[in-house]
Amino acid sequence: MADIRDEAAGRVREVGLAAALTGGAIAGLVLLAVCVAAAVSTVAAGLGLLLIPLVAVAVRELAGRYRGVAGRRLGTPVPAPYLPRPSFTAKPGPWPLRQAALTRWIVTDRATWRDVAWLPLGFLLGVPLAAAAPLLVLYGLVGVFLPITYPLIDQQVGTGTHYLFIPVTSTAMSLVAVPIGAGVAGLGLWIAPALLDRHARLTRALLGPTREQLERRLERVTETRSEAVDTSAADLRRIERDLHDGVQVRLLSLGMNLTAIQRLMREDPGAAEALLLETKENSGKALNELRDLVRGIHPPVLADRGLADAVRAFAMDLPLRTEVDIELPGRAPAPVESAVYFAISESLTNVLKHARAKRADVRLRYERGVLRAEVTDDGVGGAEPADGSGLRGVERRLGAFDGVVAISSPPGGPTIVVMEVPCALS
Amino acid sequence: MRVVLAEDQFLMRAGLTRLLEAHGFTVVEVVDNGPGTLRALTTIKPDVAVVDVRLPPSFTDEGLRAALEARRRVPGLPVLVLSQYVEQLYARELLADQSGGVGYLLKDRVFNEEQFVEAVRRVAAGGTALDPEVVGKLLGGRGGDSPVSRLSEKELGVLELMAEGRSNSAIAQRLYISEKAVGKYTTSIFAKLGLHPSDDDNRRVRAVLAFLNSPS
């Protein structure tokens, strides 16, 4: 009994969802009208510069909800294919410039135009799928309640009415509408899930990544995987070489010195002591080398405390005023933490080396499944990912985790490096 | 003097015990993990504790956290933290309660027995012992517009030793100058940094760190 009740409640919820989707589609149509207005007014008066970002945010919000609903329905999330948003929070420039950059980001994103195309298509194809079930239920309810409403209709119209194909001319006849209405409402409830499934697939087709995008993504995965393998192989070679040429040689010379000291102790205690001093110094140097090596592989604070404190500790050691602003509700998986840490430290090292900056800012946030890091400096700008091997290295590191890097560095500064890595926090 | 030693590596533990006992300390308890450290420190309340940063079971900064917690429960409990590496972040956490009796040294410092033992004694007496490497970073990790950049080379040298927690006479010895000269440099450092002078070792370090922690 409870099962049936649950089932029925579920169906009713689905019809409600379908009704909401219909409402959304209508809202989408309104947005489309505003889109057209925005496009026209851009040409006309530059007003679109203001309108486009506003409309885009609304359209993206709406599309995002539809993706969410479709993703839950299909059991796999429908990814949003947008380009990463450039940062305007860290260093607010003059307002019109910021607005222009924002508009540029939106207009140049192909996903924006797919959204715009989705508005009418989603309406034409989606509304029949979404609205059918709620309309059937509504019409069914009209039938069920006809014996109650009939006298009112009769009073108003006086000639009776029709329910479906049955002419209803008396209260007695209106009772016939009750089982038919129940049937129609039942049909609405019954077909709702199937229609919602179709609707979800339609949404995925219109708003999800295209085949071309998926192919490109596969290509990128293959590429970043081989880069990750290459990078880690190069790292291993570097570590091996450092150990072999550095620490191993030092330990060997320590052993040799100790042998010599053992012999000198009897013959020449003075020389033995001098050699002992040198040996002690050498062992200190070996320790230092090992420490540097460990830091390059996996910084101790990162192991101890995680990303936030590791970045704080790194910033503290920089000979540059560095403000750190971190708010993370949990810890990212260890490999992601490590990649993001090295990406941030690489960016800060670049600031130190090239930017001639007075200060730097690091911001770390986690929003909607994406870990986002921003490194901003007030230096001379002109950073070019193409010729800076450092920035290329950052891209390579994050690429292995589907992360992306966006750099804004006009000549004269400021330079903003934005890094985004999708991940789950624990 | 009663010492509690927290160290999980056998060689290091044996070496430290030998070194401390050779200099007249009594090692009353040796522990090799974080929870044990906290228990030993709070129940035994030794005259000084020597604690490794990284301890089992987590092999992260368990020792440091045990030391911080023990000092929260027993204010002023003297703790010298040893580590394979030194981090400003950890140094600042140790100094944050401003009650003195803390040290944070690189493990390598045991190479110089006298200096190491002196550091243990200083911490036991309520002073501080910061690793020169940390002090160097604390003083060097500042932009060119920092007031530290206004100090002369001699003054900077004195400030570094002061931040390590050394007394005027120790500074004089190290820099081969008279104690009076140290006093003179100290006064001019405090003037340049806008700090009020004080005779207390510990307060001097606190003042230096308060200055370093303030946004420049």
XYZ file of C-alpha atoms in Angstrom:
642
model
C 0.000 0.000 0.000
C 2.750 2.384 1.032
C 4.614 1.452 -2.156
C 1.695 2.459 -4.289
C 1.327 5.692 -2.405
C 5.035 6.446 -2.863
C 4.771 5.599 -6.521
C 1.793 7.881 -6.948
C 3.512 10.712 -5.089
C 6.558 10.228 -7.327
C 4.421 10.492 -10.432
C 2.766 13.644 -9.175
C 6.208 15.149 -8.522
C 7.250 14.285 -12.048
C 4.237 16.017 -13.473
C 5.125 19.034 -11.342
C 8.647 18.925 -12.729
C 7.300 18.756 -16.265
C 5.163 21.793 -15.523
C 8.216 23.635 -14.186
C 10.167 22.748 -17.328
C 7.362 24.158 -19.407
C 7.454 27.368 -17.394
C 11.210 27.515 -17.885
C 10.834 27.150 -21.620
C 8.456 30.087 -21.675
C 10.914 32.137 -19.607
C 13.539 31.109 -22.186
C 11.437 32.557 -24.950
C 11.279 35.857 -23.110
C 15.043 35.757 -22.711
C 15.392 35.125 -26.428
C 13.402 38.253 -27.131
C 15.732 40.194 -24.839
C 18.707 38.595 -26.623
C 17.500 39.900 -29.937
C 16.892 43.277 -28.380
C 20.398 43.214 -26.934
C 21.918 42.326 -30.276
C 20.001 45.041 -32.062
C 20.732 47.691 -29.479
C 24.463 46.872 -29.614
C 24.445 48.105 -33.153
C 22.099 50.917 -32.314
C 23.473 52.491 -29.183
C 26.038 50.301 -27.495
C 23.387 49.447 -24.940
C 23.990 45.783 -25.647
C 27.317 46.051 -23.921
C 25.264 46.327 -20.763
C 22.537 43.923 -21.729
C 24.598 41.062 -23.119
C 26.267 40.060 -19.844
C 22.969 40.338 -17.979
C 21.117 38.246 -20.537
C 23.972 35.750 -20.750
C 23.951 35.251 -16.999
C 20.198 34.655 -17.068
C 20.405 32.283 -20.044
C 23.300 30.381 -18.458
C 21.425 30.123 -15.204
C 18.384 28.733 -17.015
C 20.467 26.369 -19.168
C 22.338 25.278 -16.059
C 19.089 24.307 -14.338
C 17.987 22.328 -17.386
C 21.365 20.590 -17.477
C 21.000 19.784 -13.801
C 17.522 18.312 -14.238
C 18.622 16.333 -17.304
C 21.765 15.114 -15.557
C 19.831 13.837 -12.554
C 17.311 12.191 -14.858
C 19.970 10.454 -16.962
C 22.169 9.517 -14.056
C 25.246 11.226 -15.561
C 25.825 14.947 -15.275
C 25.514 16.992 -18.459
C 28.714 19.068 -18.473
C 28.538 22.781 -19.237
C 30.774 23.617 -22.193
C 31.645 27.209 -21.252
C 35.075 28.815 -21.358
C 36.488 29.741 -17.937
C 35.445 33.140 -16.702
C 38.216 35.749 -16.561
C 38.795 37.378 -13.222
C 37.716 40.898 -12.405
C 37.523 40.510 -8.697
C 41.168 40.700 -7.771
C 42.016 43.995 -9.415
C 39.036 46.068 -10.486
C 39.945 48.168 -13.488
C 37.869 50.977 -14.893
C 34.241 49.913 -15.152
C 33.718 50.190 -18.947
C 36.849 48.137 -19.613
C 35.725 45.422 -17.245
C 32.323 45.414 -18.859
C 33.864 45.222 -22.324
C 36.069 42.297 -21.295
C 33.104 40.534 -19.761
C 31.090 41.019 -22.939
C 33.986 39.826 -25.042
C 34.331 36.674 -22.971
C 30.654 35.894 -23.414
C 30.374 36.772 -27.103
C 33.478 34.816 -28.145
C 32.325 31.666 -26.383
C 30.699 29.309 -28.871
C 28.703 27.795 -26.056
C 26.894 31.130 -25.709
C 25.569 30.804 -29.242
C 24.489 27.237 -28.648
C 22.560 28.497 -25.646
C 20.894 31.098 -27.806
C 20.009 28.453 -30.387
C 18.665 26.265 -27.614
C 16.111 28.867 -26.536
C 13.764 28.512 -29.577
C 14.607 24.854 -30.257
C 14.130 23.931 -26.658
C 10.808 25.702 -26.743
C 9.537 24.115 -29.969
C 10.675 20.580 -29.204
C 10.753 20.666 -25.438
C 7.408 22.193 -24.607
C 5.321 19.394 -26.214
C 7.332 16.877 -24.173
C 7.207 18.860 -20.970
C 3.692 20.255 -21.162
C 1.815 17.115 -22.285
C 1.684 15.390 -18.911
C 0.691 18.413 -16.828
C -1.962 19.367 -19.392
C -3.430 15.853 -19.393
C -3.554 15.839 -15.587
C -5.125 19.277 -15.567
C -7.722 18.284 -18.157
C -8.411 15.062 -16.260
C -9.048 17.035 -13.098
C -11.472 19.243 -14.995
C -13.433 16.076 -15.847
C -13.289 14.716 -12.319
C -14.660 17.923 -10.867
C -17.196 18.494 -13.630
C -20.213 17.398 -11.501
C -19.305 20.204 -9.101
C -18.472 22.824 -11.682
C -21.252 21.916 -14.129
C -24.038 23.864 -12.415
C -21.860 27.000 -12.540
C -21.059 26.512 -16.218
C -24.713 25.843 -16.918
C -25.662 29.049 -15.193
C -23.144 31.060 -17.193
C -23.530 29.516 -20.631
C -26.862 27.793 -20.413
C -26.255 25.428 -23.344
C -24.169 22.790 -21.684
C -20.549 21.968 -22.554
C -18.323 19.246 -23.950
C -15.904 17.023 -22.114
C -13.552 15.395 -24.563
C -16.051 14.248 -27.228
C -19.048 13.829 -24.902
C -21.691 16.504 -24.898
C -22.560 17.320 -21.314
C -26.004 18.807 -21.049
C -27.150 17.768 -17.574
C -25.722 17.162 -14.129
C -26.397 13.442 -14.605
C -24.330 13.444 -17.806
C -21.539 15.296 -16.032
C -21.059 12.223 -13.843
C -19.920 10.329 -16.967
C -17.018 12.770 -17.228
C -15.668 11.646 -13.852
C -14.250 8.228 -14.859
C -13.074 9.612 -18.205
C -11.367 12.524 -16.437
C -9.737 10.102 -13.994
C -8.522 8.093 -16.969
C -7.075 11.155 -18.668
C -5.326 12.295 -15.482
C -4.037 8.750 -15.001
C -2.688 8.753 -18.528
C -0.903 12.011 -17.766
C 0.680 10.507 -14.672
C 1.536 7.314 -16.523
C 3.360 8.884 -19.465
C 5.108 11.617 -17.445
C 8.337 9.623 -16.750
C 8.767 8.541 -20.368
C 8.254 12.089 -21.608
C 10.654 13.462 -19.009
C 13.273 10.945 -20.152
C 12.862 12.140 -23.726
C 13.050 15.709 -22.540
C 16.277 15.006 -20.685
C 17.831 13.418 -23.764
C 16.738 16.393 -25.832
C 18.319 18.755 -23.300
C 21.545 16.782 -23.374
C 21.602 16.871 -27.162
C 21.041 20.628 -27.232
C 23.045 21.773 -24.214
C 25.625 19.059 -23.603
C 28.982 18.841 -25.337
C 28.718 18.092 -29.047
C 30.308 15.104 -30.713
C 33.016 17.403 -31.987
C 33.625 18.625 -28.456
C 33.719 15.081 -27.152
C 36.239 14.128 -29.806
C 38.313 17.143 -28.992
C 38.094 16.201 -25.344
C 39.260 12.676 -26.030
C 42.156 14.098 -28.005
C 42.998 16.361 -25.096
C 42.790 13.543 -22.573
C 45.162 11.469 -24.676
C 47.504 14.417 -25.053
C 47.514 15.399 -21.373
C 47.944 11.803 -20.330
C 51.056 11.398 -22.406
C 52.309 14.762 -21.149
C 51.699 13.688 -17.559
C 53.591 10.473 -18.162
C 56.460 12.389 -19.779
C 56.566 14.913 -16.957
C 56.670 12.295 -14.246
C 59.332 10.325 -16.107
C 61.413 13.504 -16.409
C 60.849 14.182 -12.696
C 62.057 10.712 -11.802
C 65.162 11.156 -13.956
C 65.870 14.505 -12.316
C 65.472 13.013 -8.821
C 67.684 10.085 -9.704
C 70.359 12.424 -11.040
C 70.153 14.720 -8.027
C 70.508 11.805 -5.640
C 73.264 10.201 -7.641
C 75.388 13.302 -8.243
C 74.586 15.085 -5.007
C 73.749 13.217 -1.868
C 75.307 9.902 -2.830
C 78.643 11.526 -3.642
C 78.579 13.489 -0.396
C 77.888 10.399 1.699
C 80.654 8.570 -0.120
C 83.107 11.353 0.620
C 81.959 11.334 4.270
C 82.859 7.666 4.480
C 86.226 8.281 2.879
C 86.947 11.175 5.210
C 86.030 9.064 8.226
C 88.473 6.388 7.089
C 91.174 9.018 6.737
C 90.330 10.464 10.155
C 90.586 7.016 11.721
C 94.145 6.745 10.347
C 95.109 10.345 11.194
C 93.877 10.081 14.813
C 97.072 8.355 15.851
C 99.555 10.013 13.495
C 98.326 13.607 13.384
C 95.444 14.485 15.748
C 95.514 18.122 14.554
C 94.924 17.171 10.926
C 92.299 14.666 12.045
C 90.362 17.415 13.797
C 90.526 19.724 10.782
C 89.251 16.956 8.541
C 86.541 16.159 11.081
C 85.295 19.750 10.892
C 85.170 19.590 7.117
C 83.330 16.273 7.284
C 80.740 17.723 9.631
C 80.180 20.602 7.225
C 79.786 18.171 4.346
C 77.157 16.163 6.159
C 75.244 19.395 6.754
C 75.422 20.152 3.044
C 74.155 16.673 2.229
C 71.188 17.275 4.526
C 70.444 20.588 2.840
C 70.520 19.002 -0.585
C 68.153 16.275 0.547
C 65.807 18.861 2.027
C 65.676 20.821 -1.213
C 65.065 17.626 -3.123
C 62.195 16.611 -0.844
C 60.673 20.066 -1.131
C 60.752 19.760 -4.912
C 59.017 16.384 -4.838
C 56.414 17.027 -2.179
C 56.642 19.983 0.193
C 56.409 18.888 3.844
C 53.726 21.420 4.776
C 51.581 20.134 1.930
C 51.866 16.650 3.376
C 51.218 17.905 6.917
C 48.462 20.412 6.427
C 47.227 20.367 2.862
C 46.921 22.969 0.152
C 45.801 26.037 2.090
C 48.630 26.075 4.646
C 51.178 24.977 2.056
C 50.315 28.005 -0.079
C 50.382 30.251 2.999
C 53.794 28.891 3.988
C 55.112 29.365 0.455
C 53.859 32.938 0.315
C 55.473 33.714 3.698
C 58.885 32.752 2.367
C 58.632 34.970 -0.713
C 60.642 38.190 -0.689
C 57.534 39.955 -1.981
C 54.412 41.198 -0.243
C 51.913 38.453 -0.899
C 48.348 38.498 0.392
C 46.753 35.080 0.641
C 42.995 34.672 0.741
C 41.857 31.072 0.961
C 38.440 29.648 1.718
C 38.130 25.921 1.117
C 35.400 23.836 2.712
C 37.467 20.657 2.586
C 40.503 18.974 1.094
C 40.999 18.125 -2.544
C 42.436 14.721 -3.526
C 46.191 14.614 -2.835
C 47.313 14.604 -6.514
C 45.130 17.643 -7.249
C 46.429 19.456 -4.164
C 49.961 18.807 -5.274
C 49.332 19.941 -8.868
C 47.562 23.125 -7.754
C 50.263 23.856 -5.165
C 53.023 23.609 -7.758
C 50.952 25.604 -10.247
C 50.530 28.409 -7.724
C 54.147 28.335 -6.582
C 55.263 28.350 -10.223
C 53.069 31.365 -10.938
C 54.407 33.206 -7.882
C 57.973 32.360 -8.874
C 57.227 33.825 -12.302
C 55.967 37.000 -10.663
C 59.209 37.210 -8.741
C 61.361 36.553 -11.791
C 59.665 38.608 -14.483
C 56.940 40.900 -13.257
C 58.896 43.518 -11.259
C 55.845 43.587 -9.018
C 55.425 45.277 -5.623
C 52.836 42.826 -4.425
C 50.992 39.677 -5.362
C 47.617 38.253 -4.369
C 46.600 34.639 -4.185
C 42.968 33.671 -3.984
C 41.692 30.114 -3.623
C 38.033 29.152 -3.724
C 35.872 26.116 -4.320
C 32.621 26.681 -6.166
C 30.298 24.292 -7.970
C 32.746 21.423 -8.115
C 35.670 23.527 -9.313
C 38.794 24.454 -7.397
C 39.745 27.919 -8.581
C 43.043 29.664 -7.937
C 43.937 33.212 -8.939
C 47.384 34.715 -8.808
C 47.454 38.442 -9.437
C 50.368 40.852 -9.452
C 50.793 44.557 -10.019
C 53.863 44.140 -12.227
C 54.698 45.088 -15.789
C 52.498 42.476 -17.494
C 53.201 41.087 -20.955
C 53.383 37.461 -19.810
C 53.038 35.151 -22.780
C 52.117 31.511 -22.203
C 53.616 30.634 -25.582
C 57.180 31.644 -24.698
C 57.111 31.243 -20.919
C 58.043 27.661 -20.200
C 56.814 28.214 -16.641
C 53.260 28.951 -17.681
C 53.345 26.074 -20.120
C 54.433 23.854 -17.240
C 51.460 25.050 -15.187
C 49.142 24.138 -18.037
C 50.712 20.712 -18.323
C 50.406 20.046 -14.614
C 46.752 20.995 -14.448
C 45.849 19.502 -17.820
C 46.249 16.019 -16.394
C 43.306 16.790 -14.095
C 41.168 18.470 -16.755
C 42.251 21.778 -15.329
C 42.559 24.929 -17.377
C 44.687 28.046 -17.139
C 43.685 31.489 -18.356
C 46.144 34.356 -18.391
C 45.411 38.017 -18.752
C 48.564 40.062 -18.971
C 48.352 43.244 -21.004
C 51.613 45.181 -21.388
C 51.831 47.464 -18.366
C 50.047 44.929 -16.209
C 48.388 43.715 -14.164
C 48.906 40.012 -14.758
C 46.154 37.673 -13.660
C 46.597 33.916 -13.834
C 43.403 31.953 -13.282
C 43.568 28.209 -12.770
C 40.567 25.938 -12.524
C 40.525 22.263 -11.701
C 37.308 20.291 -11.386
C 37.429 17.994 -8.379
C 35.501 16.820 -5.338
C 36.477 17.949 -1.857
C 36.468 15.641 1.145
C 66.663 18.988 34.724
C 63.826 16.647 33.666
C 63.339 16.191 29.959
C 60.616 14.441 27.971
C 61.804 13.335 24.550
C 59.365 12.681 21.706
C 61.052 11.114 18.695
C 60.093 8.103 16.635
C 63.333 7.392 14.809
C 65.535 5.046 16.808
C 68.911 6.524 15.804
C 67.832 10.071 16.522
C 66.258 9.016 19.827
C 69.412 7.252 20.987
C 71.598 10.140 19.885
C 69.505 12.801 21.580
C 69.237 10.832 24.824
C 72.992 10.358 24.894
C 73.632 14.010 24.124
C 71.196 15.342 26.732
C 72.354 12.985 29.472
C 75.983 13.834 28.732
C 75.086 17.447 29.544
C 73.433 16.667 32.837
C 69.787 16.412 31.791
C 67.601 13.538 33.012
C 65.478 12.012 30.283
C 62.443 11.003 32.333
C 60.308 9.691 29.491
C 60.774 8.841 25.830
C 57.672 8.689 23.619
C 57.394 7.867 19.941
C 53.944 9.086 18.892
C 51.642 12.112 18.961
C 49.003 11.078 21.518
C 51.739 9.717 23.817
C 53.538 13.043 23.594
C 50.492 15.008 24.638
C 49.860 12.628 27.541
C 53.483 12.695 28.729
C 53.741 16.480 28.499
C 50.528 17.186 30.377
C 50.981 14.573 33.123
C 54.729 14.760 33.710
C 55.056 18.507 33.073
C 58.825 18.262 32.499
C 61.245 21.159 32.857
C 61.639 21.032 29.099
C 60.425 18.830 26.256
C 62.212 18.039 23.013
C 59.654 17.110 20.359
C 60.005 15.982 16.751
C 57.502 17.685 14.418
C 56.648 14.574 12.467
C 55.403 11.664 14.550
C 53.218 8.584 14.141
C 50.454 7.615 13.708
C 49.747 10.198 10.986
C 53.389 11.065 10.197
C 52.377 14.655 9.565
C 52.899 17.559 11.983
C 51.564 15.463 14.870
C 54.399 16.400 17.235
C 53.923 20.114 16.636
C 50.196 19.851 17.230
C 50.764 17.849 20.412
C 53.187 20.522 21.615
C 50.745 23.337 20.839
C 47.914 21.505 22.578
C 50.068 20.716 25.625
C 51.038 24.377 25.894
C 47.387 25.335 25.656
C 46.618 23.069 28.606
C 49.785 23.865 30.558
C 50.594 27.495 29.718
C 54.263 28.253 29.403
C 55.323 24.586 29.307
C 58.779 24.784 27.720
C 58.920 22.915 24.413
C 61.723 22.730 21.888
C 60.474 21.467 18.552
C 62.915 19.759 16.185
C 62.352 19.226 12.507
C 64.012 18.070 9.285
C 62.836 21.356 7.788
C 61.770 24.662 9.246
C 58.732 26.667 8.252
C 57.855 30.220 9.216
C 54.248 29.136 9.470
C 55.044 26.678 12.258
C 57.378 29.111 14.004
C 54.624 31.703 14.098
C 52.155 29.180 15.481
C 54.553 28.286 18.268
C 55.188 31.917 19.126
C 51.558 32.934 18.795
C 50.666 32.555 22.476
C 53.516 34.935 23.348
C 54.272 33.150 26.602
C 57.847 32.198 25.737
C 59.567 28.940 26.521
C 59.477 27.741 22.923
C 62.096 26.718 20.445
C 61.991 25.575 16.861
C 65.201 24.196 15.419
C 66.423 22.258 12.458
C 67.555 18.761 13.454
C 70.979 19.578 12.000
C 71.612 21.929 14.931
C 72.506 18.950 17.123
C 75.749 18.866 15.119
C 76.873 21.751 17.266
C 76.436 20.222 20.684
C 77.136 23.298 22.778
C 74.816 25.545 20.841
C 72.078 22.937 20.840
C 72.279 22.347 24.581
C 72.390 26.076 25.172
C 69.177 26.374 23.169
C 67.513 23.673 25.288
C 68.551 25.490 28.462
C 67.301 28.805 27.114
C 63.898 27.343 26.295
C 63.718 25.653 29.717
C 64.395 29.057 31.286
C 61.412 30.548 29.458
C 63.364 32.084 26.605
C 63.125 31.318 22.915
C 65.345 29.553 20.428
C 64.498 30.089 16.784
C 66.457 28.474 14.024
C 68.660 30.947 12.159
C 67.076 29.664 8.962
C 63.599 30.697 10.153
C 64.902 34.044 11.373
C 66.590 34.655 8.044
C 63.294 34.008 6.262
C 61.330 36.096 8.739
C 63.648 39.043 8.162
C 64.409 38.467 4.503
C 60.923 37.630 3.300
C 59.892 41.221 3.099
C 59.589 43.666 0.255
C 61.968 46.535 -0.289
C 59.619 49.008 1.378
C 59.924 47.277 4.752
C 61.420 49.149 7.722
C 63.875 46.249 8.082
C 65.539 47.507 4.897
C 66.456 50.715 6.745
C 68.706 48.802 9.132
C 72.455 48.791 8.670
C 74.261 45.488 8.134
C 75.508 45.415 11.743
C 72.056 46.191 13.075
C 70.537 43.455 10.943
C 73.066 40.993 12.347
C 72.128 41.975 15.888
C 68.404 41.779 15.086
C 68.795 38.272 13.677
C 70.510 36.995 16.791
C 67.977 38.788 18.917
C 65.150 37.085 17.056
C 66.813 33.726 17.625
C 66.387 34.478 21.301
C 69.952 35.276 22.349
C 70.906 37.547 25.209
C 73.025 40.672 24.784
C 76.128 38.925 26.087
C 75.629 35.983 23.709
C 75.166 38.387 20.814
C 78.309 40.276 21.817
C 80.241 37.002 21.864
C 78.993 35.908 18.491
C 79.639 39.190 16.717
C 82.938 39.902 18.496
C 81.736 43.249 19.815
C 81.267 44.580 23.338
C 78.012 44.169 25.240
C 77.760 47.922 25.368
C 77.893 48.082 21.581
C 75.104 45.506 21.398
C 73.024 47.713 23.683
C 73.638 50.661 21.395
C 72.620 48.744 18.277
C 69.552 47.411 20.056
C 68.413 50.906 20.912
C 68.842 52.115 17.351
C 67.053 49.018 15.971
C 64.106 49.576 18.261
C 64.044 53.231 17.271
C 64.104 52.437 13.545
C 61.417 49.798 13.899
C 59.352 51.945 16.243
C 59.472 49.432 19.120
C 59.776 50.179 22.804
C 62.953 48.708 24.258
C 62.835 46.144 27.017
C 65.417 44.161 28.925
C 63.562 40.892 28.771
C 64.918 38.461 26.133
C 61.578 36.924 25.489
C 59.786 40.217 25.095
C 62.388 41.288 22.583
C 61.618 38.332 20.371
C 57.941 38.947 20.793
C 58.374 42.550 19.777
C 60.400 41.577 16.733
C 57.792 39.042 15.705
C 54.903 41.364 16.368
C 56.569 43.775 14.008
C 57.146 41.078 11.402
C 53.568 39.895 11.626
C 52.142 43.345 11.130
C 51.264 44.111 7.526
C 53.936 46.334 6.073
